[in-house]
XYZ file of C-alpha atoms in Angstrom:
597
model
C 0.000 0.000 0.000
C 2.709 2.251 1.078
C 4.569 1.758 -2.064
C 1.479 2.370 -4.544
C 0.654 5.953 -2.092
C 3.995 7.073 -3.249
C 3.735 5.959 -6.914
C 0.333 7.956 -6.978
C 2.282 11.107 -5.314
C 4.932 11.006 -7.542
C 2.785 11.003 -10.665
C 1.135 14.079 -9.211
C 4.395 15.880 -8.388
C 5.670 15.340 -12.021
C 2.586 16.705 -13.364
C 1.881 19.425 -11.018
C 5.616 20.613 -12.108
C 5.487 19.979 -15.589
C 2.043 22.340 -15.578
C 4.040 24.855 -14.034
C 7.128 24.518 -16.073
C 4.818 24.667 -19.207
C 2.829 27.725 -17.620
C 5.842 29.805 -16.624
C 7.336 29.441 -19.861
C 3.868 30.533 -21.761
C 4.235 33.631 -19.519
C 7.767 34.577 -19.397
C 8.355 34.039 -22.856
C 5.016 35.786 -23.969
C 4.087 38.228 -21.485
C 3.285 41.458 -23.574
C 2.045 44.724 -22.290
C -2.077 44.271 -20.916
C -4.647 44.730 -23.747
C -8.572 44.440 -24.028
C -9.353 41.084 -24.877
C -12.781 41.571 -26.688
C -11.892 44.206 -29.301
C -14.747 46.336 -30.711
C -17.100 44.869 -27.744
C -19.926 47.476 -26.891
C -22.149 46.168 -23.851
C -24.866 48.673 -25.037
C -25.061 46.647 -28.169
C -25.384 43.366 -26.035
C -29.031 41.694 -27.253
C -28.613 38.180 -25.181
C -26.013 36.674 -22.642
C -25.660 32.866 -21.863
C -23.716 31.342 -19.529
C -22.954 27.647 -18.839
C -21.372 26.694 -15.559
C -19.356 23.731 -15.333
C -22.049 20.716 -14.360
C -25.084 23.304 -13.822
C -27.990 24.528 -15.792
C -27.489 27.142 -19.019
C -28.154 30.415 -17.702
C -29.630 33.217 -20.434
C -31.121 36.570 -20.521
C -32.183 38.394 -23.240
C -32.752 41.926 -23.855
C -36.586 42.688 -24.020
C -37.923 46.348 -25.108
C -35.263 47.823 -23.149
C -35.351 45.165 -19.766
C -33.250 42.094 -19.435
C -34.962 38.835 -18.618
C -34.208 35.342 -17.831
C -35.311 33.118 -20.345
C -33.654 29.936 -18.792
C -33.396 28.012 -16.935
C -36.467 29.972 -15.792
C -38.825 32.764 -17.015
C -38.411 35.935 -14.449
C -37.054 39.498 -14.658
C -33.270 39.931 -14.404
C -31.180 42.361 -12.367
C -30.235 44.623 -15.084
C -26.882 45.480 -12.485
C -26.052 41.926 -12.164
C -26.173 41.528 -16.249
C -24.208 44.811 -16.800
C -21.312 43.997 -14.265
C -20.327 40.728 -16.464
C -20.583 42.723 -19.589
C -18.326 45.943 -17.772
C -16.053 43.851 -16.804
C -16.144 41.648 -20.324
C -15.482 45.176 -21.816
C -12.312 45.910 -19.466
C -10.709 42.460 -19.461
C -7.153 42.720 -20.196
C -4.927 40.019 -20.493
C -1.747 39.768 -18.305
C -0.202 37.278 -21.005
C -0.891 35.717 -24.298
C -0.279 32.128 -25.490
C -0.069 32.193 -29.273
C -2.119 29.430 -31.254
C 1.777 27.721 -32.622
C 2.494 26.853 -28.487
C -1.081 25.520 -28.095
C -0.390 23.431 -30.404
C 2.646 22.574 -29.854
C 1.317 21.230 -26.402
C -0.539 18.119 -27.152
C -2.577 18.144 -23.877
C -2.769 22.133 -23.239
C -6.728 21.782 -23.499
C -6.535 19.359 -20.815
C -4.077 21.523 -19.186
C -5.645 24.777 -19.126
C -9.087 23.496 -18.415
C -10.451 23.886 -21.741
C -11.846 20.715 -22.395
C -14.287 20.878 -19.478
C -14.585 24.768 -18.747
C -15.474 26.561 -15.414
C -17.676 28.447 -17.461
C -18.859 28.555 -21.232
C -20.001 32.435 -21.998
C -21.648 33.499 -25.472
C -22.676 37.068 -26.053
C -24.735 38.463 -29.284
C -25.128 41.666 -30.451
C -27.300 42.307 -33.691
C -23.978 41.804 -35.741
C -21.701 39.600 -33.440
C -20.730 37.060 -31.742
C -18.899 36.420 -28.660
C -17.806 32.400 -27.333
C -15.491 32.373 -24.322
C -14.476 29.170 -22.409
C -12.821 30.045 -18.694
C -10.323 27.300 -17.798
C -8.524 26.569 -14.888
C -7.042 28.946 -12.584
C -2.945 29.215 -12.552
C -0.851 27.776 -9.748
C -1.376 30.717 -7.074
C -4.893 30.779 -7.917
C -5.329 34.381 -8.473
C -5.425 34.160 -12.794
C -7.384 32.026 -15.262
C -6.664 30.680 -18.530
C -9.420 31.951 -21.055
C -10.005 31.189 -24.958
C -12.121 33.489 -26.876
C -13.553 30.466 -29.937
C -12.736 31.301 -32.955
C -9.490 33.007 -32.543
C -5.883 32.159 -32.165
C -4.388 31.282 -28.687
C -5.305 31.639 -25.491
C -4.828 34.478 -22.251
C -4.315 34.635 -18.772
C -6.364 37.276 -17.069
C -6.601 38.259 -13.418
C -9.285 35.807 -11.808
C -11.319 38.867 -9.937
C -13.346 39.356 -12.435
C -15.020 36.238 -12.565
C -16.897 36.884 -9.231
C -19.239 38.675 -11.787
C -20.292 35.337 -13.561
C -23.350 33.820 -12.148
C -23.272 30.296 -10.634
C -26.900 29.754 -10.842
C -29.834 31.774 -12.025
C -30.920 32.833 -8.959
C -28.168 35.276 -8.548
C -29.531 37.546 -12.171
C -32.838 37.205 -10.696
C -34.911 40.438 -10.040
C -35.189 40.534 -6.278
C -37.625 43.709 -6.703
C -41.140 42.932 -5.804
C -42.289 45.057 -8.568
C -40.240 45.659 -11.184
C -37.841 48.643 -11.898
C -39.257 48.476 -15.321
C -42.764 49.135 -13.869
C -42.567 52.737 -12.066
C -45.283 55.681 -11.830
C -48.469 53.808 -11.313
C -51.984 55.752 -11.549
C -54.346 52.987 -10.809
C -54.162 50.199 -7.975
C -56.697 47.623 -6.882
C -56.646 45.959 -3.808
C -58.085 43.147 -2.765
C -59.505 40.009 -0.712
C -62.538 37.884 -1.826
C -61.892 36.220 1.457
C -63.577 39.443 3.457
C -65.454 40.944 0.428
C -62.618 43.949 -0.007
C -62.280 45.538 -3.186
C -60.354 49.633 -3.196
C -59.622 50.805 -6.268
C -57.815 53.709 -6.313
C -56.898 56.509 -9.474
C -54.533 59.170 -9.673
C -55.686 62.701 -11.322
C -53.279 63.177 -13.784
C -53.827 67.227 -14.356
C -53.093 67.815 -9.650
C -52.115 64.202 -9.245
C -54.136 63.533 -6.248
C -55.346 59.984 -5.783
C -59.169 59.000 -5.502
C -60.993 56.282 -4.303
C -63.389 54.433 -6.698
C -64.612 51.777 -5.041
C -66.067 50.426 -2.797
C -67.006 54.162 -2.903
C -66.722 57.625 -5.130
C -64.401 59.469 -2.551
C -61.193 61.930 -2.392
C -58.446 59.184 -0.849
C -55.491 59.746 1.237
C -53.026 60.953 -1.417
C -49.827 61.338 1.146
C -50.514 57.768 2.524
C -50.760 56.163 -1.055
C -47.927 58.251 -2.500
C -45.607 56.973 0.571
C -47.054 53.315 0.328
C -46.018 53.151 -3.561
C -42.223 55.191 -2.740
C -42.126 52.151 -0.300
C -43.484 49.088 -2.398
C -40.548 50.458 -5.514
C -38.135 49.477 -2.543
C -39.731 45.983 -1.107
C -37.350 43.487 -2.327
C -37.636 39.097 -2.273
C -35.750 37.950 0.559
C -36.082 34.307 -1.121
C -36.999 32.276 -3.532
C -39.295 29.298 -2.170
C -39.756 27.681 -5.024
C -40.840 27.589 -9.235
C -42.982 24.696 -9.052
C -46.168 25.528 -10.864
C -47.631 22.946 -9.107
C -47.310 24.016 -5.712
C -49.974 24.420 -3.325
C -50.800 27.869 -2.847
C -52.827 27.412 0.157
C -50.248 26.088 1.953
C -48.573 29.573 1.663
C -51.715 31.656 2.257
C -51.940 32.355 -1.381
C -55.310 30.724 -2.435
C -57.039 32.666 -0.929
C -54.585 35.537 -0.728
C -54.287 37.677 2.227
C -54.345 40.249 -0.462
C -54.316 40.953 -4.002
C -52.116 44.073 -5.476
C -52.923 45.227 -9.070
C -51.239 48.110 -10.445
C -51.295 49.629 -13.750
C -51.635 52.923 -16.113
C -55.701 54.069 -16.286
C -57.525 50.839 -16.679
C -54.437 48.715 -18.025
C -53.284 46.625 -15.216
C -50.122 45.649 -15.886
C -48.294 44.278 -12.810
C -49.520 42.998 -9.363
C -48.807 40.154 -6.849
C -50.519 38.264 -4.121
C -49.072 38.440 -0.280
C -49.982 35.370 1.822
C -49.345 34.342 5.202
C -46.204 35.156 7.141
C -43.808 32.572 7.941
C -44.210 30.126 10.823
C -40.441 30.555 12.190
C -40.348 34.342 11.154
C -43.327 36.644 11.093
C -41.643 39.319 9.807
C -41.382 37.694 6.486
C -44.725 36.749 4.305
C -45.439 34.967 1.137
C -45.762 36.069 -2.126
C -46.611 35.843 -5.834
C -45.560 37.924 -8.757
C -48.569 38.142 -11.453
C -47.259 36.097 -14.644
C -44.925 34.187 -12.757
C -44.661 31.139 -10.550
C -42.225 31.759 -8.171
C -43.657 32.029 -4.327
C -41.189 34.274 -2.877
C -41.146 35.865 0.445
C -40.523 39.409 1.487
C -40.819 41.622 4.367
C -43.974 42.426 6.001
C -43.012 45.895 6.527
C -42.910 47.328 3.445
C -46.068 46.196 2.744
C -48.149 46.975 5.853
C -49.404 50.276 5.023
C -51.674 48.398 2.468
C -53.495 46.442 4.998
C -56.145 48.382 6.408
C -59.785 49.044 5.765
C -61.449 50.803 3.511
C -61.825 54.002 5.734
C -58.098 54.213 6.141
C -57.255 54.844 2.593
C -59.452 57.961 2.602
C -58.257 61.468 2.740
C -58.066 62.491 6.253
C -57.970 66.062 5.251
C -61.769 67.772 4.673
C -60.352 69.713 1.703
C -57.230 70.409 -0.434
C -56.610 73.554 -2.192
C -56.751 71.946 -6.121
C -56.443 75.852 -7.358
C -54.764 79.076 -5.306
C -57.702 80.701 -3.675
C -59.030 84.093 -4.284
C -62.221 84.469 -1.938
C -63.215 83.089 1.200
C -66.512 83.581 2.563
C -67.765 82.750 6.099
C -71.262 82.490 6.648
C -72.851 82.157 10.222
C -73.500 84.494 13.109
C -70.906 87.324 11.975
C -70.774 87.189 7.979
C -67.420 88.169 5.996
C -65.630 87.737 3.108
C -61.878 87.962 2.379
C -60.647 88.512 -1.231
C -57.364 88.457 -2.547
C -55.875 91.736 -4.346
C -52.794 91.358 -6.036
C -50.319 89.147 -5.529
C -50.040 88.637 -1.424
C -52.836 91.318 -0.290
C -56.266 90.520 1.046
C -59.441 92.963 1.581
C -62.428 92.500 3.511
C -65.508 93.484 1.780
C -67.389 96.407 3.313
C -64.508 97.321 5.487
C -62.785 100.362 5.594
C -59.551 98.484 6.927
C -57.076 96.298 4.903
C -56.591 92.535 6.096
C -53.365 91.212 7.343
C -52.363 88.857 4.626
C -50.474 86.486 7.326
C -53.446 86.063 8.970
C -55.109 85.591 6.137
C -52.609 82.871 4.871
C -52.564 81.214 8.487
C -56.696 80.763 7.981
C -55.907 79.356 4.388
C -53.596 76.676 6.567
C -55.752 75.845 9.518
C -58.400 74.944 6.410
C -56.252 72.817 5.041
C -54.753 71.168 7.668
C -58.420 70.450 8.988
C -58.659 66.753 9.898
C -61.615 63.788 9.837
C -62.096 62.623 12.969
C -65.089 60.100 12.106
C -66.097 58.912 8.876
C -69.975 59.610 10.193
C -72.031 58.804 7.301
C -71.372 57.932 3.767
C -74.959 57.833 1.971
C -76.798 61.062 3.071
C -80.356 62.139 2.708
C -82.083 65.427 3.477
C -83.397 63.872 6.618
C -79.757 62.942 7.429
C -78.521 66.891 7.513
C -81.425 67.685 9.581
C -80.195 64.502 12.311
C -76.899 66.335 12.560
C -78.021 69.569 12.734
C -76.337 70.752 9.169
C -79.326 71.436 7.270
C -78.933 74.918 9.664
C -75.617 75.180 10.002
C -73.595 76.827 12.637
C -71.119 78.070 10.127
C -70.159 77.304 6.473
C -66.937 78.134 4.437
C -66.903 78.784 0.891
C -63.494 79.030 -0.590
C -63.607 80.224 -4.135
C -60.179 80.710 -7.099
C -60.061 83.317 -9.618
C -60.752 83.817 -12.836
C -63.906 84.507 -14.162
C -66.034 82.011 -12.967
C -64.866 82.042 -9.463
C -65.258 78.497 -9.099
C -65.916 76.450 -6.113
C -62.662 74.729 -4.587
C -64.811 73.803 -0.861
C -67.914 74.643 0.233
C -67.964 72.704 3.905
C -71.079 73.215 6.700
C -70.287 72.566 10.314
C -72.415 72.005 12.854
C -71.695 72.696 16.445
C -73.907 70.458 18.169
C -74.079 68.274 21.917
C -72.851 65.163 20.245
C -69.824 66.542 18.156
C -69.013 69.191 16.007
C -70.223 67.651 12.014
C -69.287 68.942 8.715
C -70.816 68.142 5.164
C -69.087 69.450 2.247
C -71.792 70.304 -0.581
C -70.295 68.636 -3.294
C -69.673 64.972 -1.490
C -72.598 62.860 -0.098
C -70.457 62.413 3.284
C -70.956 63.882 6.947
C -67.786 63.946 9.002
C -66.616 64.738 12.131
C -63.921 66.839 13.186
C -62.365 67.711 16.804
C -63.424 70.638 18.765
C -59.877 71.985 18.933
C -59.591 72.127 15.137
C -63.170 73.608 15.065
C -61.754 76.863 17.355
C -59.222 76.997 15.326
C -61.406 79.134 12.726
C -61.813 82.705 13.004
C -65.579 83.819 13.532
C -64.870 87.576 13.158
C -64.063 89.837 10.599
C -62.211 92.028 12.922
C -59.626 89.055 13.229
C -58.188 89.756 10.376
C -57.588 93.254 10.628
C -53.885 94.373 9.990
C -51.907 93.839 13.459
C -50.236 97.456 12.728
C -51.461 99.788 15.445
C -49.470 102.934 14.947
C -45.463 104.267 13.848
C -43.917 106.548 14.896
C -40.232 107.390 16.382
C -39.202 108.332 19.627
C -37.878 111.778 18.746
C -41.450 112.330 17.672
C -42.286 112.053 21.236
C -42.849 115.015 23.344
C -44.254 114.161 26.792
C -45.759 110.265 28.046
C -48.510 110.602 30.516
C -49.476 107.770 32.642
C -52.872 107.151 34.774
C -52.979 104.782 37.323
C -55.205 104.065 40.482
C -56.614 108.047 40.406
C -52.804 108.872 40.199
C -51.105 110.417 36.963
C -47.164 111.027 36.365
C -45.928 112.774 33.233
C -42.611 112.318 31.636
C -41.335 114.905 29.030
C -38.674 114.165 26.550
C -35.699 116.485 26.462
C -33.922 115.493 23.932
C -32.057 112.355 22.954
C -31.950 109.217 25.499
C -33.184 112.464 27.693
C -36.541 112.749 30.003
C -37.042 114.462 32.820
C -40.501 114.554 35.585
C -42.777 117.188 34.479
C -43.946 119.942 37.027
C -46.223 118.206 39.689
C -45.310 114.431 38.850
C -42.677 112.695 41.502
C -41.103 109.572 41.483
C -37.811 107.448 39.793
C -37.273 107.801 35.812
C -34.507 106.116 33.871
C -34.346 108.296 30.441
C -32.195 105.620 28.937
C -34.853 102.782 29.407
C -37.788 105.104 28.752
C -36.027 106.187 25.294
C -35.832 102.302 24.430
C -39.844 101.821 25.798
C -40.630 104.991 23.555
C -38.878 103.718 20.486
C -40.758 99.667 20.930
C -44.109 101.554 21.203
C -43.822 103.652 17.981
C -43.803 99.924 16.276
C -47.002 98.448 18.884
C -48.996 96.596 16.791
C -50.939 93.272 17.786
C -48.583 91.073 17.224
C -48.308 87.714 18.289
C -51.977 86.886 19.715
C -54.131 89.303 17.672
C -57.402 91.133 17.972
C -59.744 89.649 20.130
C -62.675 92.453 20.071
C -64.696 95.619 18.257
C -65.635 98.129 19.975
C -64.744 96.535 22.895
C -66.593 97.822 26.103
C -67.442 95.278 28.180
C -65.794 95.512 31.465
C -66.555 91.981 32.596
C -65.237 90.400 29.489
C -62.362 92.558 29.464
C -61.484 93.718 32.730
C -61.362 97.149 31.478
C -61.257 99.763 35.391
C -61.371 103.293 35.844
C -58.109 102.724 38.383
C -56.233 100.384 35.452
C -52.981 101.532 33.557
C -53.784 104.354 30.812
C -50.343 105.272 29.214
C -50.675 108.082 26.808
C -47.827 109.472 24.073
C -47.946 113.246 22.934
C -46.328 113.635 19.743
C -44.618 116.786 19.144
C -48.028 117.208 16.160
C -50.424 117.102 18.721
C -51.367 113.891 18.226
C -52.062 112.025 21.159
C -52.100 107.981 21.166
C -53.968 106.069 24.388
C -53.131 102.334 25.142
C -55.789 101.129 27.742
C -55.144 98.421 29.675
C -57.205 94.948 31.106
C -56.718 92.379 32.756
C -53.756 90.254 33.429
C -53.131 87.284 31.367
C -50.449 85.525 33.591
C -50.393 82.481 31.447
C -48.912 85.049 28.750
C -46.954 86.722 31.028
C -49.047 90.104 29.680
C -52.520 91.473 29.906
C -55.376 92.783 27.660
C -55.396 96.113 25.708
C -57.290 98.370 24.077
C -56.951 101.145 21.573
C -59.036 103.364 19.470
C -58.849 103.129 16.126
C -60.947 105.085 13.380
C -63.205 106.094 15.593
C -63.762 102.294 17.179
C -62.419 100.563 20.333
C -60.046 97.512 19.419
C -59.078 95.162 22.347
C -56.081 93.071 21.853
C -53.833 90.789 23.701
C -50.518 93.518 24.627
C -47.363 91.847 22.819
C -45.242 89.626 26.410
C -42.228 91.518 25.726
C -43.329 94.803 25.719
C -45.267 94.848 28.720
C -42.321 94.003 30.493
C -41.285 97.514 30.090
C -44.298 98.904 30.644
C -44.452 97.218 34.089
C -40.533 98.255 34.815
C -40.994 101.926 33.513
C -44.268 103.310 32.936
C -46.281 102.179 35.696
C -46.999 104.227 39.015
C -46.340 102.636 42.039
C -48.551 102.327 44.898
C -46.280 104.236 47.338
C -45.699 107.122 45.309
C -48.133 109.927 46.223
């Protein structure tokens, strides 16, 4: 036995160094600067690829309207990256030497040899006017090059070995992994499904303001955001495995007959693509069945990406009650005070039949509370007369009419609400809906046209100022300015001034206007509501014109940190909360204390 082992190891020895005498001669005595192998090879002109690994199946894709697709051993969508990174790297192969067709011949067993006779892999590449045959043989000695043949011409190469980690062992590695395919992008029209539970949405996407709407089981406006997210998501679910190809399996045992759910998606009524999802599997819930259309491979994927499909039918409606489809131009409020805002130029708003211009931030902020309004129940989908009356919006509390421009001044919302004991319910006139919304959203909306008066009070500077009279508690205290960061006590008035701070509170009031809270009343008189006293703050500025500007002031807000105010404006009171940082000073510098006589 011992003497046969060492018979066997000596044959190997002699032929192990013969291969290596024979391959370090081929490659010190023909080792030429590197050069592309494949001349005149294009991989954008590449129509079909086949590859043949040694003792597995053939392996071929074929170009198809502009996609790549397996055509065997199977019939699925390729990875178009897999494909291209053989072809790249067909394109750059360079060969570190070249054995000349003479020494191949020369060598009565180099086939054998160099692996040719039973290749690692057997490639073949067409374009519509060539051909490409290449047979990969074994790999050199130190196992990082390869002995390739290109049929039909003379010799053979040695290349660096890397770039065969871009030939695919089996099929499944140039298989599409996407759960929809990359080919199959910007979908307008979905269907989902499950005859199991009676579910059928089908959804459509406007294609003029591409928002999505619901078409059944009902006509209604549907949750573009969600559906817009759902579909960014699904272009990114990707097949974690392939179960099997049988197209015999039984679907039932992976919850695919019936299917959890049924996906269709398509362009207008033209579904082109879609899949089932089953049941999620027993050892990993995270993962769940599924089934491309036109195909038989069960797969499985993650649940995740697919989980903002299952819900019911309620969930793929639009939670909003409106969406601005044009840029509005009037908004009317009906109910117990009645106004209308319209738009006058560019970024400027009126109120019709007042004498005072509207603040076009508020105006904008209103626009954005309507929009931003939010269903809180889904009340009532098939309404009758009888219905309005129930929910008390045949009389409703208030109703919103937004309108665009042009000519027609066409409708974009017309939406009723209804304050009643049960909930506050809104109907929009052109759906057959009643919803609910939350009473927080509901006070959200202004009820007044005085709201939306311009939050400038008054300007002026603080060398305009000649004297600041306060009136506190039956007391009064006059300051006179004397020139700049100058004031001095005016005959009769005692007390502690600091010119420097009352320059600064001079200067902030020639900017007061109502800014951050807003108007809260016309002609504001009621002392209850207000907290308006004869012995409250007055602070009055004397301009050097004569003209003499009063801020009035309420009561205390301590939540704000300030307190109601009132001034008189064209002719009217106006009550508004006093900006927090302002009445800071006024409390430091242009109050009267109680100990001051």
């Amino acid at each position: 036995m011992r003497a046969k082992t060492t018979w066997i190891w000596l044959v190997l020895a002699v032929t192990l160094f013969a291969f290596i005498v024979i391959f370090q001669h081929f490659q010190h005595s023909r080792r030429i600067p590197s050069a592309n192998i494949l001349d005149g090879f294009r991989p954008a002109e590449v129509t079909s690829v086949q590859v043949i690994p040694s003792g597995a199946l053939e392996i071929r894709a074929d170009l198809t309207n502009g996609n790549w697709f397996l055509t065997k051993p199977i019939s699925y969508p390729a990875q178009t990256a897999a494909i291209q990174s053989l072809l790249d790297s067909l394109k750059n192969l360079t060969f570190a030497t070249r054995i000349g067709a003479t020494e191949l011949r020369e060598h009565k067993t180099s086939d054998a040899d160099f692996g040719f006779d039973n290749p690692q892999f057997s490639i073949e590449i067409h374009t519509p006017d060539n051909r490409w045959q290449i047979l990969v043989g074994n790999k050199t000695p130190p196992g990082d090059q390869v002995f390739m043949r290109v049929v039909g011409e003379d010799g053979a190469f040695v290349t660096d070995a890397k770039w065969l980690d871009a030939i695919p062992r089996s099929a499944t590695v140039w298989r599409d992994t996407s759960l929809v395919s990359a080919a199959e992008k910007d979908f307008d029209s979905i269907i989902l499904s499950n005859n199991a539970k009676g579910l059928v949405i089908e959804l459509h996407q406007n294609p003029t303001n591409h928002l999505w709407r619901m078409t059944r089981p009902l006509q209604s406006r549907a949750d573009s955001e969600r559906i817009t997210a759902a579909l960014q998501q699904l272009q990114s679910a990707r097949i974690t495995r392939f179960v099997t190809d049988d197209s015999n399996a039984d679907l039932s045992v992976f919850g695919l007959q019936p299917a959890e759910m049924v996906f269709c998606l398509g362009h207008g009524t033209n579904f082109t693509t879609g899949f089932r999802i089953g049941k999620a599997i027993t050892n990993d819930t995270t993962q769940i069945f599924a089934r491309r259309k036109n195909y038989n491979a069960i797969v499985t994927t993650s649940k995740d990406t697919l989980s903002t499909w299952f819900g019911s039918v309620n969930s793929f409606r639009d939670p909003l009650l409106m969406e601005f489809t044009a840029e509005p131009a009037e908004i009317e409020v009906r109910g117990e005070n009645n106004f209308t805002l319209r738009r006058d130029g560019t970024n400027a708003w009126t109120i019709a039949g007042e004498k005072f211009s509207a603040d076009a931030d508020e105006v904008q902020l209103f626009i954005k509370i309507l929009a931003s309004l939010r269903v809180k129940d889904f009340v009532k989908d098939v309404v009758t007369a009888p219905d309005l009356e129930s929910y008390g919006l045949n009389k409703p509390t208030r109703e919103i009419i937004v309108r665009s421009g042009g000519d027609t001044n066409s409708v974009i919302a017309d939406l009723s609400f209804a304050v009643t004991t049960n909930g506050i319910y809104v109907h929009r006139a052109d759906e057959d809906f009643i919803y609910s919304i939350s009473p927080s959203d509901f006070n959200r909306l202004p009820e007044n046209a005085f709201e939306f008066r311009d939050r400038g009070i008054w300007h002026f500077s603080e060398k305009d100022v000649a004297q600041i009279t306060m009136k506190q508690n039956g007391k009064t205290r006059v300051v006179v300015r004397t020139g700049d960061n100058k004031w001095s006590l005016a005959p009769g008035s005692v007390g502690i001034i600091n010119p420097p701070a009352l320059e600064e509170t001079a200067h902030r009031f020639g900017q007061l206007d109502a800014r951050p809270y807003g108007w809260v009343g016309r002609n504001a008189v009621e002392a209850d509501r207000y907290g308006w006293n004869t012995n409250n703050l007055q602070v009055t500025f004397e301009l050097k014109d004569g003209q003499k500007l009063s801020v009035d002031f309420g009561a205390e807000l301590p939540s704000a940190h300030t307190a109601l105010a009132a001034v008189t404006l064209d002719g009217e009171r106006w009550a508004f909360i006093f900006p927090p940082t302002l009445y800071q000073f006024v409390l430091s510098y242009l109050t009267i204390p109680a100990n001051v006589p």
